[in-house]
XYZ file of C-alpha atoms in Angstrom:
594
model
C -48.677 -216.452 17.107
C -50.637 -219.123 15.089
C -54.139 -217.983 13.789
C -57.131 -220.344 15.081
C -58.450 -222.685 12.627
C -61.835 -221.356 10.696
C -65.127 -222.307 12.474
C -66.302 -225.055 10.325
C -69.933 -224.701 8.544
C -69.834 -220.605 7.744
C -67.708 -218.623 5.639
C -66.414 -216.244 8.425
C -63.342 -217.214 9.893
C -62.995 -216.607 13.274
C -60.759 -213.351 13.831
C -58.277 -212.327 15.681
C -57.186 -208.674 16.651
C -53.798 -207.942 14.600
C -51.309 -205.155 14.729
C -51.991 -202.606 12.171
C -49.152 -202.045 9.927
C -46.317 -198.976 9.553
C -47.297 -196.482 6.928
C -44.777 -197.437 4.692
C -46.552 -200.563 4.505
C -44.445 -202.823 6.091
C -46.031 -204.887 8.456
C -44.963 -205.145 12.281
C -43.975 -208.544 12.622
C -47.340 -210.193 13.271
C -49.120 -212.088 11.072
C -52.007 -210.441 9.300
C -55.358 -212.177 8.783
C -57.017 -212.870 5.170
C -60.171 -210.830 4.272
C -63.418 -212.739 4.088
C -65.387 -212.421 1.236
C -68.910 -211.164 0.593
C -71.486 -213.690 1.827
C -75.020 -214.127 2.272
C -74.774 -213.940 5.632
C -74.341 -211.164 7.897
C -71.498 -208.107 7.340
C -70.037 -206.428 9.736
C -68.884 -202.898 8.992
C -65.442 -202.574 10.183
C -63.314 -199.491 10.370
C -60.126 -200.012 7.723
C -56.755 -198.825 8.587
C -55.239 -198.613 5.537
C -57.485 -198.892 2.443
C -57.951 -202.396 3.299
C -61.472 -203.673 4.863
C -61.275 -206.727 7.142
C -64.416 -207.936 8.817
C -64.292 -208.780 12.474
C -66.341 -209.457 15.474
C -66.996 -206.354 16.188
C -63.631 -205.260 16.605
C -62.261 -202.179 14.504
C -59.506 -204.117 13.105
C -56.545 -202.346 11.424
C -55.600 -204.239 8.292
C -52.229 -204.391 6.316
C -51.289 -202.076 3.854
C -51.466 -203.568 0.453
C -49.624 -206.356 1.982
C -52.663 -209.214 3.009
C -50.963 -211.983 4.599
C -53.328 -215.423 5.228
C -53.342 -217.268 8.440
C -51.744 -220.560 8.251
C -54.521 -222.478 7.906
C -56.739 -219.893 5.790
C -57.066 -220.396 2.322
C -54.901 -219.215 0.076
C -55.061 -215.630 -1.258
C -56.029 -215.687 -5.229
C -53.090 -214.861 -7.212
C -54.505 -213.116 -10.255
C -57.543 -211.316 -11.536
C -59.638 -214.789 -11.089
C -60.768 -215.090 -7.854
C -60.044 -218.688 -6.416
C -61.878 -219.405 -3.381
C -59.913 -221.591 -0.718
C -61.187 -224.927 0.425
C -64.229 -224.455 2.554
C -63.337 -220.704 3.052
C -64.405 -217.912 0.293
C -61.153 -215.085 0.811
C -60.442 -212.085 -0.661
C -57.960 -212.119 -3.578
C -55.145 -209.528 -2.927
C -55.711 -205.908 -4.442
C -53.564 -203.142 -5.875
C -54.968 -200.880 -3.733
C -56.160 -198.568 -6.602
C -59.406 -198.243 -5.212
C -60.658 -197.820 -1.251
C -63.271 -200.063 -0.190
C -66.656 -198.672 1.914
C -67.829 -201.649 3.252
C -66.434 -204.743 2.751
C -66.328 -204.717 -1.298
C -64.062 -207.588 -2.743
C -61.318 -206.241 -4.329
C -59.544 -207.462 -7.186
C -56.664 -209.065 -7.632
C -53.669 -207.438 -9.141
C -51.298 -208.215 -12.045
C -49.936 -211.887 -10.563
C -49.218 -210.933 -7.216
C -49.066 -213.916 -5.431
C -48.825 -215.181 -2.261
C -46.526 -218.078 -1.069
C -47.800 -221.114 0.761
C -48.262 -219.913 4.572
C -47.201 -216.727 5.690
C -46.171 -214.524 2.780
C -46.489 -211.198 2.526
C -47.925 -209.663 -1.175
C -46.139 -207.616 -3.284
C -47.240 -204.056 -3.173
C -47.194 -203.222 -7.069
C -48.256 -200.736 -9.010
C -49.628 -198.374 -6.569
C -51.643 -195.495 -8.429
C -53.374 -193.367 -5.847
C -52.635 -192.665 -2.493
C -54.796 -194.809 0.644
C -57.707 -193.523 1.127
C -57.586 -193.629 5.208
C -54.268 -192.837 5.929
C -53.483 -190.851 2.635
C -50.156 -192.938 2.018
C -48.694 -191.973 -1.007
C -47.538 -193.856 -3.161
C -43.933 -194.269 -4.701
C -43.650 -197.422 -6.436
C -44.622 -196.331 -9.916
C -41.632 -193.842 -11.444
C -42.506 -190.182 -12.985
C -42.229 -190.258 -16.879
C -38.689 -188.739 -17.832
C -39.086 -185.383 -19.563
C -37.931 -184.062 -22.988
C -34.297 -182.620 -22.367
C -34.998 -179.260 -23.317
C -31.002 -178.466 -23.283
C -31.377 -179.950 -26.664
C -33.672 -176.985 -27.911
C -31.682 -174.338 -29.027
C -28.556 -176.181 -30.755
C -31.146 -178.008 -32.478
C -33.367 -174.952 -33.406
C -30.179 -173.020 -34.625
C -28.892 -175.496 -36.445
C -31.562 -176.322 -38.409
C -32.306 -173.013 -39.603
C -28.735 -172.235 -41.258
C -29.734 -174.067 -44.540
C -33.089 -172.455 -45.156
C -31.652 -168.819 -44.421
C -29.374 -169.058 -46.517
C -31.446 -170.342 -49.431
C -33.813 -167.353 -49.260
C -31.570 -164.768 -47.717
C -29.224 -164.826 -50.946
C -32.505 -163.835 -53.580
C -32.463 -160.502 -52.611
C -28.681 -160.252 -53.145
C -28.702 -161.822 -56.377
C -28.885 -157.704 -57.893
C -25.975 -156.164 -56.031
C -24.001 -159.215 -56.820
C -24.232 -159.102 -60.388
C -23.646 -155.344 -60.338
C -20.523 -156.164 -58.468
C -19.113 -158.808 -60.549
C -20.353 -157.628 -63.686
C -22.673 -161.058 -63.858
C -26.112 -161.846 -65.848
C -29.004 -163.200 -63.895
C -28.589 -166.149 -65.805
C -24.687 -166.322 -63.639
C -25.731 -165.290 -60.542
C -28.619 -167.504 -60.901
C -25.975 -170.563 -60.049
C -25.468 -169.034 -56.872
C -29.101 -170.270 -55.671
C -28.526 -173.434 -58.183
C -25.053 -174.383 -56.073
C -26.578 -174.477 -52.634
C -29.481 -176.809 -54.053
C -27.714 -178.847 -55.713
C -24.981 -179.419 -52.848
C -28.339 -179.741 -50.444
C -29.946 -182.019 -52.399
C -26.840 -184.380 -52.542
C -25.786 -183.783 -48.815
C -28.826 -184.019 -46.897
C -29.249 -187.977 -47.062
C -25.834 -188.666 -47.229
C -25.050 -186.539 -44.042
C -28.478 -188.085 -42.610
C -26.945 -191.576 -43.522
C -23.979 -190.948 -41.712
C -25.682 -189.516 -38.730
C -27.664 -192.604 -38.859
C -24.041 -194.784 -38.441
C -22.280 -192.345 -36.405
C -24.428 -190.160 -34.206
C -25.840 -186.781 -34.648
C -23.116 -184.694 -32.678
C -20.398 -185.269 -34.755
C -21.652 -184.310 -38.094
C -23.381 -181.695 -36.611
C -20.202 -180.187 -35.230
C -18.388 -180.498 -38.897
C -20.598 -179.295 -40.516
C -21.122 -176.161 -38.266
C -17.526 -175.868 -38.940
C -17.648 -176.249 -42.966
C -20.744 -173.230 -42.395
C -18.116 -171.124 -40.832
C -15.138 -171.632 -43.337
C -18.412 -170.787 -46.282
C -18.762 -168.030 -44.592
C -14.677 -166.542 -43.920
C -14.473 -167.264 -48.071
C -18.016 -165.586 -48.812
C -16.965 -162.500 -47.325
C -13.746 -162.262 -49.522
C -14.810 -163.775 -52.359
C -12.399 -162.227 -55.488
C -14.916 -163.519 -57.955
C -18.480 -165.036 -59.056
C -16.792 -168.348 -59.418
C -15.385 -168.447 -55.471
C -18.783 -166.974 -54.631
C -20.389 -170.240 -56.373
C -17.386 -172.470 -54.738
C -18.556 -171.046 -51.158
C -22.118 -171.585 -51.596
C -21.229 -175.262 -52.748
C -19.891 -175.413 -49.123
C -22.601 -173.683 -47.536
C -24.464 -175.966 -48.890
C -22.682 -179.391 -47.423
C -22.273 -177.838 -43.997
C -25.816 -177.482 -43.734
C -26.688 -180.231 -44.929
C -26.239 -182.326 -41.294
C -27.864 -179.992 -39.530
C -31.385 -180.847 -40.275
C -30.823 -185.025 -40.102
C -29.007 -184.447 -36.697
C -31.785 -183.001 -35.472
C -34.474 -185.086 -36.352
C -32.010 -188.217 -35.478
C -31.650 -186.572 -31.738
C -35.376 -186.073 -31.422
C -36.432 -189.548 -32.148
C -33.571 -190.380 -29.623
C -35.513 -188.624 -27.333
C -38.740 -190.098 -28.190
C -37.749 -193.376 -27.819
C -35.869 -192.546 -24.428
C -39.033 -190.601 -23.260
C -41.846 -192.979 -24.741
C -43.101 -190.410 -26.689
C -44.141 -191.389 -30.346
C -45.102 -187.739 -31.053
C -42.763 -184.623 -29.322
C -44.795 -182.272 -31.092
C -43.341 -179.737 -29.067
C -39.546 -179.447 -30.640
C -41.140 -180.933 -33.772
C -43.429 -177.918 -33.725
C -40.231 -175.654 -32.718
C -38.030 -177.188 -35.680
C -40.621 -176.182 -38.197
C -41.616 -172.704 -36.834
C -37.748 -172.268 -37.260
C -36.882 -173.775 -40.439
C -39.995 -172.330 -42.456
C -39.951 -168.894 -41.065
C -36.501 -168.518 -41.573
C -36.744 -169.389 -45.021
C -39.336 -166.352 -45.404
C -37.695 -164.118 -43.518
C -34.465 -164.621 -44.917
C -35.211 -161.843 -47.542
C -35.928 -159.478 -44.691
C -32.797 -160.013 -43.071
C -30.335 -159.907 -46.559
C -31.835 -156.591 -47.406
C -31.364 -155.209 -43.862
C -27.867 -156.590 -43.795
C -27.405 -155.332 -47.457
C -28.556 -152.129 -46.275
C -25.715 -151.850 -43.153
C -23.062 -153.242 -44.698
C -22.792 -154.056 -48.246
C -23.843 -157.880 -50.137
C -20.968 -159.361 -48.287
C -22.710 -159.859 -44.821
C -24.822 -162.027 -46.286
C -22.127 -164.522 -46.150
C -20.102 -163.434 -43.544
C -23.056 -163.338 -41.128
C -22.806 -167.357 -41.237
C -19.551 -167.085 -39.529
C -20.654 -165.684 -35.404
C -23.371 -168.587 -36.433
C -21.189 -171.323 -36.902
C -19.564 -170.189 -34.132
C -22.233 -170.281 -31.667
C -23.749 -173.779 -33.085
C -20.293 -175.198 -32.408
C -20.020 -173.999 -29.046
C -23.499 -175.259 -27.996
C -23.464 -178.717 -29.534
C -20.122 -179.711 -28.300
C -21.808 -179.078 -24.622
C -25.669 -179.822 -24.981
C -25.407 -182.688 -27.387
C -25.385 -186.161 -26.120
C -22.384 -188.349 -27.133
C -23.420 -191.516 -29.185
C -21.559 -194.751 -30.106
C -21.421 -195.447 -33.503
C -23.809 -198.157 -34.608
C -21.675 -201.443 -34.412
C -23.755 -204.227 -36.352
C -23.006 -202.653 -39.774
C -19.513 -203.258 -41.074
C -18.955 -200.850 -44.158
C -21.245 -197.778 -45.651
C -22.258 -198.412 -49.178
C -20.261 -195.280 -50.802
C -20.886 -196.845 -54.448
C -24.873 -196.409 -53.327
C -24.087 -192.590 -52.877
C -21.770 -192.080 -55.987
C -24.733 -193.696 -58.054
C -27.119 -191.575 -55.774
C -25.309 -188.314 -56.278
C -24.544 -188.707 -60.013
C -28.061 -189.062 -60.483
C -29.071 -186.310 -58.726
C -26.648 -183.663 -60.764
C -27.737 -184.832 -63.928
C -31.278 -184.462 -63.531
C -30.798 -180.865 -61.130
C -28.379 -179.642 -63.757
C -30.861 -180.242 -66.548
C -33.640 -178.689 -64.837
C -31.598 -175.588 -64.276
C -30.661 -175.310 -67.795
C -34.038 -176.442 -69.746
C -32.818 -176.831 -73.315
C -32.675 -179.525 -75.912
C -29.160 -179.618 -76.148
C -29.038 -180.823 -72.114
C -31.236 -184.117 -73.265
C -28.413 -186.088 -72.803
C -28.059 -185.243 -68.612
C -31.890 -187.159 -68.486
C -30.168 -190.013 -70.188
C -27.547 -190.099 -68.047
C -29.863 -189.807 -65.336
C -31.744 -192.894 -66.147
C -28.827 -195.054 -66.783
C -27.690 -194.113 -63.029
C -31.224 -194.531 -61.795
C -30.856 -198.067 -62.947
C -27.739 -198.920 -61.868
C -28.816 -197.119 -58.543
C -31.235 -198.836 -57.847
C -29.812 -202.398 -58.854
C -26.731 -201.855 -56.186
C -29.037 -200.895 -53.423
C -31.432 -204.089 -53.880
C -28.331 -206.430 -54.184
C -26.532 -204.652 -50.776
C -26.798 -206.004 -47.435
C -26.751 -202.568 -46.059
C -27.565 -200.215 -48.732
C -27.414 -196.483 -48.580
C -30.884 -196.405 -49.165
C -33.117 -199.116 -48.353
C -35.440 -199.519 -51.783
C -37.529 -202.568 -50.417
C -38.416 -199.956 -47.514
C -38.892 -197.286 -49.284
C -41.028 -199.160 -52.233
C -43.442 -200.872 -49.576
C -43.926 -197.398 -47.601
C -46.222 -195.379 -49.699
C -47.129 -192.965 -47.449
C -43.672 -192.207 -46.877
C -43.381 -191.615 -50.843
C -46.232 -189.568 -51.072
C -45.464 -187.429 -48.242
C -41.973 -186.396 -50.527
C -44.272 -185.913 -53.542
C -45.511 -183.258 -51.353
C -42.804 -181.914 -50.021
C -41.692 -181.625 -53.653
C -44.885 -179.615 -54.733
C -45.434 -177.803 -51.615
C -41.877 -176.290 -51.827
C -42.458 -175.596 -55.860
C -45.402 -173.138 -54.860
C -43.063 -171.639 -51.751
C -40.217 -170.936 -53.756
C -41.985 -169.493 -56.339
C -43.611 -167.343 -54.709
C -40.200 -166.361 -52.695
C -38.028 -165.957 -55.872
C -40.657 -164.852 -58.594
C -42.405 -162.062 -55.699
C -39.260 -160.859 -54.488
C -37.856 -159.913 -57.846
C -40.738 -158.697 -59.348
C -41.272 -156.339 -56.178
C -37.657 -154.670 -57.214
C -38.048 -154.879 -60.638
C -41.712 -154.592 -61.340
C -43.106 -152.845 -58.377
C -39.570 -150.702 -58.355
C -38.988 -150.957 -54.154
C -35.293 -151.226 -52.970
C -33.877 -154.212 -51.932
C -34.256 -153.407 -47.928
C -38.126 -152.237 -48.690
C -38.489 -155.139 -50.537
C -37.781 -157.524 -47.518
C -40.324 -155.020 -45.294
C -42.943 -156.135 -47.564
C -42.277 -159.694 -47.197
C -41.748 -159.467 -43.495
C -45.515 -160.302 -42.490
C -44.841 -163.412 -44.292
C -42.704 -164.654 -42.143
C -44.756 -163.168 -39.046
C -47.715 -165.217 -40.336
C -45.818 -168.557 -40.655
C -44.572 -168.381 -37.092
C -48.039 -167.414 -35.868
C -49.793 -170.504 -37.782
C -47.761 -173.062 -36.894
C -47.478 -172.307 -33.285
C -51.115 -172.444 -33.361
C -51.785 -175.000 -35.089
C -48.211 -177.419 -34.151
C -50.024 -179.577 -31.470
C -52.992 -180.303 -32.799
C -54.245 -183.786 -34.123
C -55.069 -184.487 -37.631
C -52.266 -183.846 -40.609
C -54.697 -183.377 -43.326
C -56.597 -180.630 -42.241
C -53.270 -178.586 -41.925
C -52.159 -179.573 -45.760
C -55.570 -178.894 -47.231
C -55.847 -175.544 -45.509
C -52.196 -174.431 -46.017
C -52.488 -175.755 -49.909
C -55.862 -173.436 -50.433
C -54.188 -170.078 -49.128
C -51.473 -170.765 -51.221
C -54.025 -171.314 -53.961
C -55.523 -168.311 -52.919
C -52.316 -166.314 -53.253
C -51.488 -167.489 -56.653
C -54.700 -166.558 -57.509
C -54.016 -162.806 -55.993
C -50.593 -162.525 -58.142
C -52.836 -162.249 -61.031
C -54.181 -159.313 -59.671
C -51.432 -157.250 -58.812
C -49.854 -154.502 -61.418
C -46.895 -151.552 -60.956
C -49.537 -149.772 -59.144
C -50.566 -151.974 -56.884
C -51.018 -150.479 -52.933
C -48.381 -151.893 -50.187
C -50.754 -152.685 -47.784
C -52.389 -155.078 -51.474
C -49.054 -156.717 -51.306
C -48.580 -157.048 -47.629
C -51.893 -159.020 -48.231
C -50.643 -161.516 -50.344
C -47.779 -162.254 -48.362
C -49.789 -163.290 -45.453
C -51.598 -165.589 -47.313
C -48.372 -167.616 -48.537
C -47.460 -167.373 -45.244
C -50.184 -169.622 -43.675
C -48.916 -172.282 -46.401
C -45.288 -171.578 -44.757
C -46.348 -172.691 -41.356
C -48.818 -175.731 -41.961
C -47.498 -177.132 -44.805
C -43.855 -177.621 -44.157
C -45.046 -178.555 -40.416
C -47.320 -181.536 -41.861
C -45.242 -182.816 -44.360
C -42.201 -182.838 -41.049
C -44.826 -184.556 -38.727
C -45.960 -187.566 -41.482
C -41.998 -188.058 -41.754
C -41.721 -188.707 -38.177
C -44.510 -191.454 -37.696
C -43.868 -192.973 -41.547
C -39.994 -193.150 -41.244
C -38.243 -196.309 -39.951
C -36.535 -194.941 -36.225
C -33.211 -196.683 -37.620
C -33.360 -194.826 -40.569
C -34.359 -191.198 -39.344
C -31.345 -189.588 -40.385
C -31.460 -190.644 -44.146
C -35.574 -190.654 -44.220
C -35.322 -186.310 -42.946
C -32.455 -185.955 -45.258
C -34.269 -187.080 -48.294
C -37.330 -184.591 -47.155
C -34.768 -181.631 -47.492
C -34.044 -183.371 -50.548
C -37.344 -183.680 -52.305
C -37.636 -179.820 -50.693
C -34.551 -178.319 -52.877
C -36.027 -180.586 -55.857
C -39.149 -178.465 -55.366
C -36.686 -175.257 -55.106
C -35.213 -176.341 -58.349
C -38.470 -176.778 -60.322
C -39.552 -173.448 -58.928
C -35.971 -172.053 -60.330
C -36.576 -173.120 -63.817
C -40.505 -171.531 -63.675
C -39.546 -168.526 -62.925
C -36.401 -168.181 -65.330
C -38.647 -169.254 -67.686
C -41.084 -166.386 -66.827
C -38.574 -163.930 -66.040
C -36.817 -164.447 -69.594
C -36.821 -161.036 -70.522
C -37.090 -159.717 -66.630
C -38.965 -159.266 -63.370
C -42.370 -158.125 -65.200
C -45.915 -158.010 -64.362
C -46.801 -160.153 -67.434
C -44.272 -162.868 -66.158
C -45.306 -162.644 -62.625
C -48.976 -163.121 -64.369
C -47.879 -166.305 -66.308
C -45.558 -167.442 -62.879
C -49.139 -167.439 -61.375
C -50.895 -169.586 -63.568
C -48.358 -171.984 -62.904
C -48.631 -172.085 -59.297
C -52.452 -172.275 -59.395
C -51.909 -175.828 -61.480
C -49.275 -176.837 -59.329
C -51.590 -176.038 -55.785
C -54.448 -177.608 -57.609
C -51.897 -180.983 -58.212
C -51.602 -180.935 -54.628
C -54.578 -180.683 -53.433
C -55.998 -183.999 -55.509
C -52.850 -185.225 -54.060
C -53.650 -184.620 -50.024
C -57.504 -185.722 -50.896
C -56.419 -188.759 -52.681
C -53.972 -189.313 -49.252
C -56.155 -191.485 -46.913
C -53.460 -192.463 -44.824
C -53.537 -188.868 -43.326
C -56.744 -189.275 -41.882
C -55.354 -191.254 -39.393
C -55.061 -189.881 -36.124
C -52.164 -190.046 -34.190
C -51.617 -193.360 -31.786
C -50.546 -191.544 -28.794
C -53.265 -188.593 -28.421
C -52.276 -185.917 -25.356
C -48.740 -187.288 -25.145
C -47.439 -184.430 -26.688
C -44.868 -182.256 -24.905
C-alpha cells in the first residue's frame, strides 16, 4: 500500500491508519508511517501503542515498536544523535526506546541506527527498559556473566597451605628440639628452609603459571605438599625435617600465583577490574591462617605428638588435588613465547640465598654472601634487560613505582607480623611460662580479629585508609609489648593480640588489592609471586630481630628490646603509606564489586 504524498506548505504529513505491530516488535507486513516532529502548529495527542507517539488526524494510531519505518516519499529518518530534517518535512529521528514519550516529545536518535532508502525497518538496539504501554520487555542487551564461584574453595584452600605452615611450625620449634636433641639456633632452620624455598619458588612458580596455566602447577604442587608431608611425619632426623620443609616450601609456592592468575582470568572474562569478593576471601584466608596457625600446632601437638604438624598437610594435599583437577579451568599454554629464561631464575635464585642466608646468620664472617649477592644482582639484572622475554621484566618493574612500593610494604608490614608471631609466641612459653596448647588459646583472638576486620572492611573503597589504620594498631601493639612482664593478666595479653590482629586483616588485604590494579594482567602470576616474596623477606628480617633479642632466651627484657624495634619499623611504614599518593586513588570501577 503506498503512503500519500505530504500535503505541501505544513509540516504534518497527511496520515494514514497503520497496523500496529506484534509485541515482539516485528511489524505486520504494512508499512509504518514516520513520526512528525514538534511544530508550531497544532498537536494532536494521540494514544501510542508501543512507546512510540505518532500524531494523526484524530485517529488513535498504533505505532511500531522501536522499528519506525518512513513512507516512501517521507523524509528520511535521521540516522544518528543529529537530527536531520527531510526535505520540506521535519521527522522524527529513530529512538532506542529508552524513554516513553507523553505527548508527542521528539525522541532521540540512537547509536547509528539507520534507515535504508524507502521502506526499511530500524534496528531495535540496545533496549534498556521495558515499553512503557505494552510493558514489552526487553531482551536484546545480555545479563553480565557472574564470578564462577566453583573456583572458591580450591582457590581458598590452596592458598592457605603456605602461610599455615609458616606459623603453625613456631610453636613446635620446643618439642622438636627436645626430640632431636637440637639448639634453637638448629631448629631455627626449620622456619629459615620454608622461607627461603618460598622466597625462591613463589615467582618462579608464578612465572610458570604465567606460561602454562594455573591448574597444572597448582596440581604439582598440591602433590609435592603431600609427599612434605608423608616424609615430615617420619622424619629420622633434624636434617630430613629441614629437607621436608624445603619441599613444603616449593609445593606451596604455586598455590598463591595460581590463584591470583585464575582470578584475573575471571576478571577479565567477567569485566570486572576489582572481584573484591574472592580477593577479600583470599586474604581473610591467607592472613588468618597465618595467625591461627599457632592455635592449631599446639592443639595438634596436644592430640598427637609434633609430628601432625606435618602429617596434617597430607588429607590437605589430598583434598586440593581432588578439587582442582575438577573445578579448575583447563588453559593452553601461552604460545607467542618460545623459551623461559631459566638463566634469569638461576641469577634470580642465587641472589636470593645469598642475601636470605646472610640475614639468617648476621655475622661478619658471612660478609662475603652480600658480595656475592651484589655480583648476582648485577649480572641479574644485565640478562633480564638484554632478554626478549625475561623472567622478570626490569623495564616494567623500574617504570611501575607503585608496584615497588607496594613490596616495600609488604616487606615491612610482614617484619612487624612476624615479629610479633615468633617473638610473642615464644616469650608466652618461655617468659610468661604457658604450655604450648595454652599458648595458641591466647593467640586465638588474633586470628578471630583478622577474619572479622577484613570481612568488614574487604569491599570497601580507598586502600590507604586500611594501611594507615592497620599500621597504627600494630604500632599500638608494639607499644603494649613494652608493657607486659611474667605477671602480666591473660585477658592483658588476649588484648594485645587483638590489636595485631586488626594489622593481620587490613594490611595484608591492601597490600593484595594494590597488586591487583598495579600488576601487568600478563604478568599476574610472577607480579603475586614476588608479593609472597617480599612477604618471607619480611619473615626473614623479623627472624634475625628476634634471634638477636632472644640471644640468651624468650625473656621479658628481649621481648622489651623486640618492641622497640617494631615501633621503628611501624613508624617506617607509616611515612611510607603517607608519602604513597598513588593510594589515594579510588578505584576505576566503583560498585562493581562481587
Amino acid at each position: 500500500m503506498t503512503a500519500p504524498a505530504p500535503i505541501r506548505g505544513t509540516n504534518h504529513p497527511r496520515v494514514e491508519n497503520k497496523e500496529p505491530s506484534t509485541a515482539e516488535g516485528r511489524p505486520t507486513g504494512r508499512i509504518p508511517l514516520a513520526r512528525s516532529s514538534d511544530t508550531p502548529e497544532t498537536r494532536h495527542d494521540t494514544p501510542t501503542g508501543s512507546g512510540s507517539d505518532t500524531p494523526g488526524s484524530g485517529s488513535s494510531t498504533p505505532a511500531g515498536s522501536r522499528s519506525d519505518t518512513p513512507g516512501p516519499d517521507t523524509s528520511t529518518l535521521a540516522a544518528s544523535r543529529n537530527d536531520t530534517p527531510g526535505s520540506g518535512n521535519s521527522t522524527l529521528p529513530g529512538s532506542r526506546g529508552d524513554t516513553p514519550s507523553s505527548d508527542t516529545s521528539t525522541l532521540a536518535a540512537s547509536r547509528g541506527d539507520t534507515p535504508d532508502s524507502d521502506n526499511s525497518t530500524l534496528a531495535a538496539s540496545r533496549s534498556d527498559t521495558p515499553d512503557s504501554a505494552n510493558n514489552t520487555p526487553a531482551t536484546s542487551r545480555s545479563a553480565t556473566p557472574a564470578f564462577n564461584h566453583r573456583l572458591t574453595v580450591p582457590l581458598l584452600l590452596g592458598a592457605t597451605l603456605n602461610p599455615i605452615n609458616s606459623s603453625m611450625i613456631a610453636i613446635a620449634l620446643v618439642p622438636i628440639g627436645a626430640a632431636f636433641g637440637a639448639s634453637p639456633a638448629a631448629t631455627a632452620w626449620l622456619v629459615s628452609a620454608l622461607y627461603l624455598a618460598t622466597a625462591i619458588g613463589q615467582p618462579v612458580i608464578g612465572r610458570l603459571v604465567d606460561r602454562f596455566g594455573a591448574r597444572p602447577l597448582f596440581l604439582t604442587g598440591a602433590a609435592l605438599v603431600g609427599v612434605a608431608g608423608v616424609i615430615g611425619a617420619v622424619a629420622p632426623s633434624l636434617g630430613v625435617l629441614i629437607m621436608a620443609r624445603v619441599l613444603l616450601g616449593f609445593g606451596t609456592s604455586a598455590q598463591f600465583p595460581a590463584a591470583m592468575h585464575t582470578v584475573r582470568g575471571e576478571a577479565q572474562r567477567t569485566g570486572l577490574k576489582t572481584p573484591s569478593g574472592i580477593l577479600t576471601a583470599l586474604s581473610i584466608s591467607a592472613q588468618s591462617t597465618m595467625v591461627i596457625g599457632p592455635t592449631l600446632g599446639g592443639a595438634l601437638i596436644g592430640v598427637g605428638g609434633w609430628r601432625l604438624v606435618f602429617a596434617v598437610n597430607i588429607p590437605l594435599a589430598l583434598v586440593c588435588i581432588a578439587l582442582g583437577a575438577r573445578r579448575l579451568p583447563k588453559s593452553a599454554p601461552v604460545q607467542n613465547e618460545s623459551r623461559i629464561d631459566l638463566v634469569g631464575m638461576g641469577l634470580f635464585a642465587a641472589m636470593l640465598t645469598s642475601l636470605l642466608v646472610f640475614l639468617m646468620d648476621l655475622s661478619v664472617g658471612n660478609l662475603y654472601l652480600l658480595v656475592i649477592a651484589a655480583a648476582m644482582a648485577g649480572a641479574f639484572v644485565r640478562i633480564e634487560l638484554r632478554s626478549g622475554e625475561p623472567f622478570i621484566d626490569m623495564r616494567v618493574f623500574g617504570g611501575n613505582t607503585p608496584l615497588l612500593i607496594t613490596y616495600l610494604r609488604q616487606t615491612l608490614t610482614y617484619v612487624l607480623t612476624y615479629s610479633f608471631i615468633y617473638g610473642f609466641t615464644q616469650w608466652l612459653e618461655e617468659g610468661r611460662g604457658l604450655s604450648a596448647s595454652a599458648a595458641g588459646l591466647v593467640v586465638l583472638p588474633t586470628s578471630l580479629t583478622a577474619i572479622v576486620v577484613a570481612w568488614f572492611t574487604g569491599r570497601r573503597n580507598g586502600i590507604r585508609s586500611k594501611l594507615f589504620a592497620g599500621t597504627l594498631s600494630m604500632i599500638a601493639a608494639s607499644a603494649a609489648l613494652l608493657a607486659l612482664n611474667r605477671e602480666s593478666a591473660i585477658w592483658i595479653l588476649i588484648g594485645v593480640g587483638l590489636l595485631a590482629g586488626a594489622t593481620q586483616g587490613m594490611n595484608g588485604l591492601a597490600n593484595q588489592n594494590a597488586l591487583f590494579r598495579q600488576a601487568d594482567a600478563a604478568r599476574m602470576g610472577t607480579a603475586s609471586g614476588l608479593l609472597r616474596t617480599f612477604q618471607y623477606l619480611g619473615a626473614i628480617l623479623s627472624s634475625a630481630a628476634v634471634a638477636i633479642v632472644f640471644r640468651t632466651g624468650a625473656s621479658t627484657v628481649g621481648l622489651h628490646e623486640l618492641a622497640v624495634v617494631m615501633i621503628a619499623c611501624g613508624a617506617l611504614l607509616l611515612a611510607v603509606v603517607l608519602a604513597d599518593r598513588s593510594l589515594s586513588l579510588r578505584t576505576e570501577n566503583r560498585g562493581q564489586s562481587r
